[in-house]
PDB file of C-alpha atoms in Angstrom:
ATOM      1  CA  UNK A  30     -73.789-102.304 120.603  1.00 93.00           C
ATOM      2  CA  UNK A  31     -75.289-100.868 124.229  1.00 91.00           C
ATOM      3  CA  UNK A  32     -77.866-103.952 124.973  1.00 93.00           C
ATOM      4  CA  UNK A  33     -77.413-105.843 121.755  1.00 94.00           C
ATOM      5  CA  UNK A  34     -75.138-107.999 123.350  1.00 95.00           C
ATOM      6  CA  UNK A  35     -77.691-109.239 125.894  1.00 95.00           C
ATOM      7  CA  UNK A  36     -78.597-111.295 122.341  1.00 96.00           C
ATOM      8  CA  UNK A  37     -75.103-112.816 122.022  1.00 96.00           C
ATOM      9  CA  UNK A  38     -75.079-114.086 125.377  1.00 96.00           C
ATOM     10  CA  UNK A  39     -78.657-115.697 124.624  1.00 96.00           C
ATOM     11  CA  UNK A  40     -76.930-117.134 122.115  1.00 96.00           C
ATOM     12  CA  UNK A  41     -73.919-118.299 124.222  1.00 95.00           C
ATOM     13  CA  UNK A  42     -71.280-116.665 121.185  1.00 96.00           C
ATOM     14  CA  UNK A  43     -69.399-114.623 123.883  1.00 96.00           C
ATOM     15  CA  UNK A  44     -68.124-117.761 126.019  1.00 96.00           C
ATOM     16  CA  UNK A  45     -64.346-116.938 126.473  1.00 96.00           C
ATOM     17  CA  UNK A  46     -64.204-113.117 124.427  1.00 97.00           C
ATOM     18  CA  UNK A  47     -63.077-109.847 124.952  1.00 97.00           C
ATOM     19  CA  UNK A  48     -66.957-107.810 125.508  1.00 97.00           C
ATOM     20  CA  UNK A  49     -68.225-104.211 126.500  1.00 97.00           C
ATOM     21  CA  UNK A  50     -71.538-103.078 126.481  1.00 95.00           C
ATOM     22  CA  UNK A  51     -73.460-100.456 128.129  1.00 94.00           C
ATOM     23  CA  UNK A  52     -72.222-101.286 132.030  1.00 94.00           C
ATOM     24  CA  UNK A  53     -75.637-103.026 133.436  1.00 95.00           C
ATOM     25  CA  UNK A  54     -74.557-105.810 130.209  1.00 95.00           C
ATOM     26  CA  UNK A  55     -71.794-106.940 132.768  1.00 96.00           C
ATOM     27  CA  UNK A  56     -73.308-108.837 134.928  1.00 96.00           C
ATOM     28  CA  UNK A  57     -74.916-111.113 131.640  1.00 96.00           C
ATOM     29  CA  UNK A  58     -71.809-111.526 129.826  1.00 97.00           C
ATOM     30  CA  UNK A  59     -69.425-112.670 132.966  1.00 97.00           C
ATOM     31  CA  UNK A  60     -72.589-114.990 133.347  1.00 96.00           C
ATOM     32  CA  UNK A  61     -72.170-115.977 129.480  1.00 96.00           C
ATOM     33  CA  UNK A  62     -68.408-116.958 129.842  1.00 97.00           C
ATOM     34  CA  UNK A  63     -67.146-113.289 128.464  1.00 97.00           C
ATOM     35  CA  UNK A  64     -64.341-111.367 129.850  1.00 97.00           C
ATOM     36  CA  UNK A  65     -65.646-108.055 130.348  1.00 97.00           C
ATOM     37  CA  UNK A  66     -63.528-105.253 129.366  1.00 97.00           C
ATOM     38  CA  UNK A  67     -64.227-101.888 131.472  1.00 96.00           C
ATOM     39  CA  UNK A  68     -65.145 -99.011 128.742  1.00 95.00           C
ATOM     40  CA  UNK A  69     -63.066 -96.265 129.243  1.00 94.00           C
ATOM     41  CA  UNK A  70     -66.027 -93.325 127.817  1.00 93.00           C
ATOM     42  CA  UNK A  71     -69.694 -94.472 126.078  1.00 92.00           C
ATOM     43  CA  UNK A  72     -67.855 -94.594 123.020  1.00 93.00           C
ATOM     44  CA  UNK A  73     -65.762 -97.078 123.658  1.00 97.00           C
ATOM     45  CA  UNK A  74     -65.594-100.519 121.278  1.00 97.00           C
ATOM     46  CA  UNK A  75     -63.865-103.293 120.607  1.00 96.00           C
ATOM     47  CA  UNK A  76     -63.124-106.188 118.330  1.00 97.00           C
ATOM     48  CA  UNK A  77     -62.026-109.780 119.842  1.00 97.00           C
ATOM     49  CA  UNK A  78     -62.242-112.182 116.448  1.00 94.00           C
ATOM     50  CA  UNK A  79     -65.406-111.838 114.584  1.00 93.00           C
ATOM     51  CA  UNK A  80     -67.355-110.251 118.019  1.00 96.00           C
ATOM     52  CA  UNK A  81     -67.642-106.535 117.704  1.00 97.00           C
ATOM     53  CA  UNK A  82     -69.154-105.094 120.982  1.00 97.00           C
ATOM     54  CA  UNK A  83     -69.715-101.134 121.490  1.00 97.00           C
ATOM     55  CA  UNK A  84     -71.307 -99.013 124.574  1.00 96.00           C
ATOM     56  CA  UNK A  85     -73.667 -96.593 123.445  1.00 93.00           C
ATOM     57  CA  UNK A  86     -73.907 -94.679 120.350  1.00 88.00           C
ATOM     58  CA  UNK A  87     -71.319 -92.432 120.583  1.00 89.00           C
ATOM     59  CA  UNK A  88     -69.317 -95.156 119.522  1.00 93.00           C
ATOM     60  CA  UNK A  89     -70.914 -95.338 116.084  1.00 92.00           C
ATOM     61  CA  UNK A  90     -67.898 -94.560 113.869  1.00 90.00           C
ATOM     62  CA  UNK A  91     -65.529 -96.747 115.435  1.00 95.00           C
ATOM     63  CA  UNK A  92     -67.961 -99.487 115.660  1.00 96.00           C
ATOM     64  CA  UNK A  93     -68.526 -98.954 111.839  1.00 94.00           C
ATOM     65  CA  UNK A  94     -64.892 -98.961 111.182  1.00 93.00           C
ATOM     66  CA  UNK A  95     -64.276-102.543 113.151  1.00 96.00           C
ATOM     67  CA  UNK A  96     -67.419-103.477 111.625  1.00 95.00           C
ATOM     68  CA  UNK A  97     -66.087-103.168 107.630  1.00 94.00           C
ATOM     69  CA  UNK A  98     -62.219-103.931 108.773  1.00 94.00           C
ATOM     70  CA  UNK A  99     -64.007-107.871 110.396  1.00 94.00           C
ATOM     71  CA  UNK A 100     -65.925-108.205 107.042  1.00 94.00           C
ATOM     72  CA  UNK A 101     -62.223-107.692 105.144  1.00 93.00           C
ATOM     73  CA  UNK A 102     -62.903-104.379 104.418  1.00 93.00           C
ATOM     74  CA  UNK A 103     -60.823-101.171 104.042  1.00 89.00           C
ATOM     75  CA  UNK A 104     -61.620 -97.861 104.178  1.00 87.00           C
ATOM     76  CA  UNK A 105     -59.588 -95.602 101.885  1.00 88.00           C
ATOM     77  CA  UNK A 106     -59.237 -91.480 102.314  1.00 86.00           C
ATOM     78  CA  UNK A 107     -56.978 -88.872 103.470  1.00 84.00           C
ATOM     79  CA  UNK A 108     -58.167 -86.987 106.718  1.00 87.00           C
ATOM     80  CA  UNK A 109     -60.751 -84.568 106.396  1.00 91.00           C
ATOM     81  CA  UNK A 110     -62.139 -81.856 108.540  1.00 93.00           C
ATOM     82  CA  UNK A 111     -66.225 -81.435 108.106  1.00 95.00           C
ATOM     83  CA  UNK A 112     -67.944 -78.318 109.960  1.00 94.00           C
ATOM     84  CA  UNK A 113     -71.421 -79.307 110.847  1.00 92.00           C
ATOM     85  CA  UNK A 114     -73.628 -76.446 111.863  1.00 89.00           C
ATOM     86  CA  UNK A 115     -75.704 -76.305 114.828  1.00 84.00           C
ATOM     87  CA  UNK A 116     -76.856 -72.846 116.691  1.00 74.00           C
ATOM     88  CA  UNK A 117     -75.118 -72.599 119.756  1.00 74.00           C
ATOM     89  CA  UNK A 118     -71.053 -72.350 120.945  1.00 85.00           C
ATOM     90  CA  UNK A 119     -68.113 -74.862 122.084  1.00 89.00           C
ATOM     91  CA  UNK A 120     -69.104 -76.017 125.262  1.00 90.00           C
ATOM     92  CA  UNK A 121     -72.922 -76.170 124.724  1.00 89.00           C
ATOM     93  CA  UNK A 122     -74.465 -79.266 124.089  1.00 88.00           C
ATOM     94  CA  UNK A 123     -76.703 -79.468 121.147  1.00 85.00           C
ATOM     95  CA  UNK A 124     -79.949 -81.380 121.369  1.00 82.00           C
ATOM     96  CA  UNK A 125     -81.356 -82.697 118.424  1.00 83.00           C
ATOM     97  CA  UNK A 126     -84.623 -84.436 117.276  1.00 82.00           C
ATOM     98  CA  UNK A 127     -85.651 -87.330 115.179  1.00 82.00           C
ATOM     99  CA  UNK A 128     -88.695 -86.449 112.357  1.00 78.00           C
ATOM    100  CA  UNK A 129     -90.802 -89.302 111.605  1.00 80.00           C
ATOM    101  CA  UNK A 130     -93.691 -89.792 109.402  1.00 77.00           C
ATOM    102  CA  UNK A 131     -96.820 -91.540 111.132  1.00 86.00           C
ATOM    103  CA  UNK A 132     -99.474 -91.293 109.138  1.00 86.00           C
ATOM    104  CA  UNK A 133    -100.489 -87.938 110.101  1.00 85.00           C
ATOM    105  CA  UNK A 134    -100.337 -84.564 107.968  1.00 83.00           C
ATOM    106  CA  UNK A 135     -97.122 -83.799 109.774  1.00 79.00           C
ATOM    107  CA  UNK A 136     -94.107 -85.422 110.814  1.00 78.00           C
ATOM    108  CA  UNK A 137     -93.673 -86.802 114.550  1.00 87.00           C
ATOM    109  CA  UNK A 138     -90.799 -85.274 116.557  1.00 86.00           C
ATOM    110  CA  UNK A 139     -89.294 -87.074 119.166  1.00 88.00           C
ATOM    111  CA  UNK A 140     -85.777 -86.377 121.302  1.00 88.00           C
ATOM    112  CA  UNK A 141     -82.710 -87.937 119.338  1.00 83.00           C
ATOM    113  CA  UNK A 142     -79.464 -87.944 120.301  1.00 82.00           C
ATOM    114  CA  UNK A 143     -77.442 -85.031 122.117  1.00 84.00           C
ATOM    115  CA  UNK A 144     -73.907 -84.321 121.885  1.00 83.00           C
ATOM    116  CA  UNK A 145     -71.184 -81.209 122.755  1.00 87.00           C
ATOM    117  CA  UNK A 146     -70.263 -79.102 120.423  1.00 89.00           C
ATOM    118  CA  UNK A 147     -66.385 -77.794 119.502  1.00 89.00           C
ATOM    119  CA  UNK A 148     -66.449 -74.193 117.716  1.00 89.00           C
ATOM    120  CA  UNK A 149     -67.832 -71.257 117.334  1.00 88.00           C
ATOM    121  CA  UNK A 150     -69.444 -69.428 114.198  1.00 86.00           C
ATOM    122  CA  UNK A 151     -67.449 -66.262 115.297  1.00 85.00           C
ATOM    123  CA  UNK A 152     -63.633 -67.540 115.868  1.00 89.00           C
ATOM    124  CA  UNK A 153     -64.060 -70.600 113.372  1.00 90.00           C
ATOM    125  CA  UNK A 154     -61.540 -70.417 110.213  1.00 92.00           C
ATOM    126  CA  UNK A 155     -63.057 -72.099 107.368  1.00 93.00           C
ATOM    127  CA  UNK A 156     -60.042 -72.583 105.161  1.00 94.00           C
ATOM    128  CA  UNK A 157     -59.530 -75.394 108.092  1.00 95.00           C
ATOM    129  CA  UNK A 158     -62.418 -77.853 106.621  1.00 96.00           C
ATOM    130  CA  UNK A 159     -62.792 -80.072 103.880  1.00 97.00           C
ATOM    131  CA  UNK A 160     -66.541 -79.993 103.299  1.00 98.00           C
ATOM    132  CA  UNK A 161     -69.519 -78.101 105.182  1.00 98.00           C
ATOM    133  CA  UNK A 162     -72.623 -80.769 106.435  1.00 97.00           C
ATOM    134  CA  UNK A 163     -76.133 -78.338 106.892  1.00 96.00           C
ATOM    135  CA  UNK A 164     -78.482 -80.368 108.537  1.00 93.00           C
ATOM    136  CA  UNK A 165     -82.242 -79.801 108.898  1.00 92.00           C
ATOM    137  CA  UNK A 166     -84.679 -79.813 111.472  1.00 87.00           C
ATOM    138  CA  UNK A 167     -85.903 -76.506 112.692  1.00 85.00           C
ATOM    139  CA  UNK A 168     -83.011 -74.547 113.286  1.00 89.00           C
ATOM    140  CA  UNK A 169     -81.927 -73.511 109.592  1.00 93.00           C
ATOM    141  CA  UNK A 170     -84.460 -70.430 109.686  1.00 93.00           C
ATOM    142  CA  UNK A 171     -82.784 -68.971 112.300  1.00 93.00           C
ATOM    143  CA  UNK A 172     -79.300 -69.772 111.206  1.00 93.00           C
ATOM    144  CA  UNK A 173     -80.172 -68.241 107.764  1.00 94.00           C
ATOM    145  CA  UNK A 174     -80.269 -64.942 110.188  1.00 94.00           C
ATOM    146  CA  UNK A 175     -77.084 -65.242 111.109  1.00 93.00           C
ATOM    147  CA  UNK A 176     -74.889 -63.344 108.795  1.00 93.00           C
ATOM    148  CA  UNK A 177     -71.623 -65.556 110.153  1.00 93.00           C
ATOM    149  CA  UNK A 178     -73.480 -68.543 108.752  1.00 94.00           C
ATOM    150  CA  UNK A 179     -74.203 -67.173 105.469  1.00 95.00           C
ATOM    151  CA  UNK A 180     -70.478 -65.825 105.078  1.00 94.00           C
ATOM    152  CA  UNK A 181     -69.238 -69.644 105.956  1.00 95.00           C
ATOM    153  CA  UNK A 182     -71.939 -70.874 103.325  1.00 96.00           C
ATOM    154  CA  UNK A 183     -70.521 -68.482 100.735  1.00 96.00           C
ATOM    155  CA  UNK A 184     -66.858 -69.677 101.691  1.00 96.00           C
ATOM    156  CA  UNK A 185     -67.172 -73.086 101.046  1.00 97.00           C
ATOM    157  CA  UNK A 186     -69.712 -72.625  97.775  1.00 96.00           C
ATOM    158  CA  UNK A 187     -67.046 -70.306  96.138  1.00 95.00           C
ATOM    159  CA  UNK A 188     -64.125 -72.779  96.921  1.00 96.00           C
ATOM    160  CA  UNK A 189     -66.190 -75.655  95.137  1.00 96.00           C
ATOM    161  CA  UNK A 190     -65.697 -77.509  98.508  1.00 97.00           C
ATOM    162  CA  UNK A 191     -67.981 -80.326  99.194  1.00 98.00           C
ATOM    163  CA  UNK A 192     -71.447 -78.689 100.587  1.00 98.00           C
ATOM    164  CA  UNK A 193     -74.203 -81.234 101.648  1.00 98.00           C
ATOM    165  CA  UNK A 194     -77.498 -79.672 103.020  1.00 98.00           C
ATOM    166  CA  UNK A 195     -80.143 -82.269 104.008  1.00 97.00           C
ATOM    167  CA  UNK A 196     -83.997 -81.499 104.636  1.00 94.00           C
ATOM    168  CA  UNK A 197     -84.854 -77.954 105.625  1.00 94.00           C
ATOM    169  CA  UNK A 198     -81.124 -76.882 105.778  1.00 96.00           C
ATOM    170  CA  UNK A 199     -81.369 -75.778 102.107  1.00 97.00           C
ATOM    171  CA  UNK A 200     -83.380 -72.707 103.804  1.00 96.00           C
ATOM    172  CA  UNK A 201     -79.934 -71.415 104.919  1.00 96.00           C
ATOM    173  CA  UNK A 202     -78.656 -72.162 101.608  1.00 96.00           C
ATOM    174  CA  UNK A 203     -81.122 -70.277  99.802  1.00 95.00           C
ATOM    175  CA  UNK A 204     -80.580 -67.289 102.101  1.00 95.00           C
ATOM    176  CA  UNK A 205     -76.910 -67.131 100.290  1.00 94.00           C
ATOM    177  CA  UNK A 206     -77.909 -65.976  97.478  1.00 90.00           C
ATOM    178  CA  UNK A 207     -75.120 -68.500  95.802  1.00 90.00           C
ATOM    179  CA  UNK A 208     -77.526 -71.382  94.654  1.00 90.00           C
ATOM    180  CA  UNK A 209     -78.619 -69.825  91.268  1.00 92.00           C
ATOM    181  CA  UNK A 210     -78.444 -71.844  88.297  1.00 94.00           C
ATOM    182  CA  UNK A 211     -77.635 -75.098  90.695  1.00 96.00           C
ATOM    183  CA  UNK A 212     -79.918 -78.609  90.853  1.00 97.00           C
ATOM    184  CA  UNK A 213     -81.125 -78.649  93.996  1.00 96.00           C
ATOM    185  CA  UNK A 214     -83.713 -80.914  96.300  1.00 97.00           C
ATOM    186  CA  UNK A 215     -85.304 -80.461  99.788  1.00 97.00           C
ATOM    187  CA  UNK A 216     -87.927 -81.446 101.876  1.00 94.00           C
ATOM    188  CA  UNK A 217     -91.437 -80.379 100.274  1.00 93.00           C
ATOM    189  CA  UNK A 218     -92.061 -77.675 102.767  1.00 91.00           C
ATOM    190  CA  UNK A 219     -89.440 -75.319 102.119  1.00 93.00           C
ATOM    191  CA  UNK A 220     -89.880 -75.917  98.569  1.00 95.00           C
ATOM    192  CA  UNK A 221     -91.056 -71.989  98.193  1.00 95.00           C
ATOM    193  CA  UNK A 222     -87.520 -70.919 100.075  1.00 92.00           C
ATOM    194  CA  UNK A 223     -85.281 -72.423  97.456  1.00 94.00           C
ATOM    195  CA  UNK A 224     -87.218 -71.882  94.132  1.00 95.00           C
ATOM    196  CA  UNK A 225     -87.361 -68.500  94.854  1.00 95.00           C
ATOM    197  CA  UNK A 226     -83.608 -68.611  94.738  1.00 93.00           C
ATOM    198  CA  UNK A 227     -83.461 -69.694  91.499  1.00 93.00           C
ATOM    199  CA  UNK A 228     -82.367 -73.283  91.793  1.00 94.00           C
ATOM    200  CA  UNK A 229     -83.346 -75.705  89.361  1.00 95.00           C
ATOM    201  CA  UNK A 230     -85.397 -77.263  91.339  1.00 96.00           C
ATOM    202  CA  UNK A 231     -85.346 -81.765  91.432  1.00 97.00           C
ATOM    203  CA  UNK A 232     -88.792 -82.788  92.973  1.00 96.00           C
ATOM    204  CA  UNK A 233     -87.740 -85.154  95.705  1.00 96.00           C
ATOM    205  CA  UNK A 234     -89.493 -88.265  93.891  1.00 94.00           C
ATOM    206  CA  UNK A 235     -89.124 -91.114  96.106  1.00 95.00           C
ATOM    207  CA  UNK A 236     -89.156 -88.617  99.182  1.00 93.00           C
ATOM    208  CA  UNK A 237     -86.061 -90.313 100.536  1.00 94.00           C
ATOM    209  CA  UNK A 238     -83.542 -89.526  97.242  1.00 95.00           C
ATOM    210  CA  UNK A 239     -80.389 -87.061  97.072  1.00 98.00           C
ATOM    211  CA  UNK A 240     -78.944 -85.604  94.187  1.00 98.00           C
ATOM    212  CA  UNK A 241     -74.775 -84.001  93.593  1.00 98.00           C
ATOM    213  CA  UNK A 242     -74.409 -81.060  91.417  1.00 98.00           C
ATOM    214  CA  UNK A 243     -70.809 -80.262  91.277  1.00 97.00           C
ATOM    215  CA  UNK A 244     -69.609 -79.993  95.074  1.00 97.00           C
ATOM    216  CA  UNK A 245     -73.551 -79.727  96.009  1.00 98.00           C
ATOM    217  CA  UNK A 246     -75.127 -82.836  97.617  1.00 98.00           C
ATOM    218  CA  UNK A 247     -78.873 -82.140  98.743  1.00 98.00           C
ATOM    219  CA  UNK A 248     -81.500 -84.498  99.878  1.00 98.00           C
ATOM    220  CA  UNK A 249     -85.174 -84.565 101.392  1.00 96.00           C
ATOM    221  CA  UNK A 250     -85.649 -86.494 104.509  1.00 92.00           C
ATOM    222  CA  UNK A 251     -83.391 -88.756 106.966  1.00 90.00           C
ATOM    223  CA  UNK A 252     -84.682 -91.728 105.282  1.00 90.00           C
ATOM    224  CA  UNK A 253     -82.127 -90.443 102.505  1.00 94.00           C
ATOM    225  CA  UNK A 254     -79.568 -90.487 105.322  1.00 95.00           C
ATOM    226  CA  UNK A 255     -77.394 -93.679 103.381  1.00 95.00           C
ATOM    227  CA  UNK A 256     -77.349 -92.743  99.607  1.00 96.00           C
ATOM    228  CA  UNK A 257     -76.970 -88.563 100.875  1.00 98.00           C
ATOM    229  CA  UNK A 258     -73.652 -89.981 103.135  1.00 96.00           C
ATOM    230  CA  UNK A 259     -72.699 -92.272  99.908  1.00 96.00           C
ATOM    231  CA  UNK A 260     -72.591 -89.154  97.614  1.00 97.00           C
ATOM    232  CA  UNK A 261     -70.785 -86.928  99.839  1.00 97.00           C
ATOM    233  CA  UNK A 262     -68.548 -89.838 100.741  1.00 95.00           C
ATOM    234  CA  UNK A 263     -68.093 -89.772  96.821  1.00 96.00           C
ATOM    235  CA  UNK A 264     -66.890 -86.253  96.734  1.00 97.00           C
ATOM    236  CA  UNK A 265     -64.558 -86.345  99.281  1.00 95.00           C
ATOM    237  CA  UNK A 266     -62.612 -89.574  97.723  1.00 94.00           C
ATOM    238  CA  UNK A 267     -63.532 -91.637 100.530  1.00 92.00           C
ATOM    239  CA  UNK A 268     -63.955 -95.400  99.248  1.00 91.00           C
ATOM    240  CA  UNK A 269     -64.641 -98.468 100.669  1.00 88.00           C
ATOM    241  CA  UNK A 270     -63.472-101.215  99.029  1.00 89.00           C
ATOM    242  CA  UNK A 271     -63.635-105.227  99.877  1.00 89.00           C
TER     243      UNK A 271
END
């Protein structure tokens, strides 16, 4: 993926293949022996035998999916629709960060990755999605304002539908009033937010676990990011099997 392939060329594994990469990676696999293949958007990937190149990380799902089919995978679900929320409209793009933990009493925050977003809380028709994702960051305590949000929460709670809220998205969550009486885990610091909303509360003990509760999948941090995707993966029937 992007400049990982400048380690296949080292390597002199491309000699004769179908590559991409991120476009200054053309000039070192035509010198490797590869036949470069023009990528189309930054998400574009491709599988020639056992060599699985990709352009940038917009490209992570299909590079996954070639990834798991080359080991003899398969991936087994139905199509689902998940609604993600972020604060702004279709059209905007929404910037995100990446929290890290450096040995100070906070977390780090650094850019992450930015992308465009496709609906709107006001015109969006819920009965259209399979599952809501909440994540967290700083965000949720303004979206808990927003009374579109909380109706959307509601929706998806009430139709047992597949809810998973990761970090300090359970502050939105709590702000619904519908978490009473459910297990529930978040990152330490909005720990006040959803005991108060009478949750039975899991400490987060390692920091990086998730629990499921019905249709409810909550976790603490991003370092939780595989076993939170595993259990909501898990509720939507989505299996991968080898």
């Amino acid at each position: 993926m992007g400049r990982g392939v400048l380690v296949l060329a080292a390597a002199g594994l491309v000699k004769g293949s179908n590559c991409t990469g991120f476009p200054p990676m053309r000039p070192v696999l035509l010198a490797g022996g590869a036949q470069w293949v023009e990528p189309d958007t930054m998400g574009t990937c491709i599988a020639d035998g056992n060599i699985i190149t990709g352009v940038t990380y917009e490209g992570n799902a299909e590079f996954i999916r070639l990834f798991v089919k080359a080991l003899g995978g398969h991936i087994i679900s139905s199509e689902r629709r998940i609604l993600f929320f972020c604060g702004r409209k279709a059209g905007d793009v929404c910037a995100t960060t990446v929290h890290d933990f450096e040995g100070d009493q906070t977390y780090s925050e650094k850019p992450g990755h930015n992308f465009i977003l496709t609906a709107n809380f006001e015109t969006i028709n819920a009965t259209r999605y399979d599952a809501l994702v909440v994540p967290g960051g700083r965000a949720p305590e303004y979206l808990a304002l927003n009374e579109k949000v909380i109706a959307l929460v509601k929706h998806f709670m009430g139709a047992r539908k597949p809810v998973a809220s990761i970090c300090q998205g359970q502050q939105i969550l709590a702000a619904t009033g519908v978490l009473q009486g459910w297990k529930c885990t978040a990152h330490p610091t909005v720990r006040v937010n959803v005991v108060l909303s009478e949750v039975k509360w899991v400490e987060p003990d390692p920091i990086d676990s998730s629990i499921t509760d019905g249709n409810l999948v909550t976790g603490a941090v991003w370092l939780g990011h595989p076993d939170f995707i595993s259990q909501l993966m898990a509720l939507l029937a989505v299996r991968v099997s080898f």
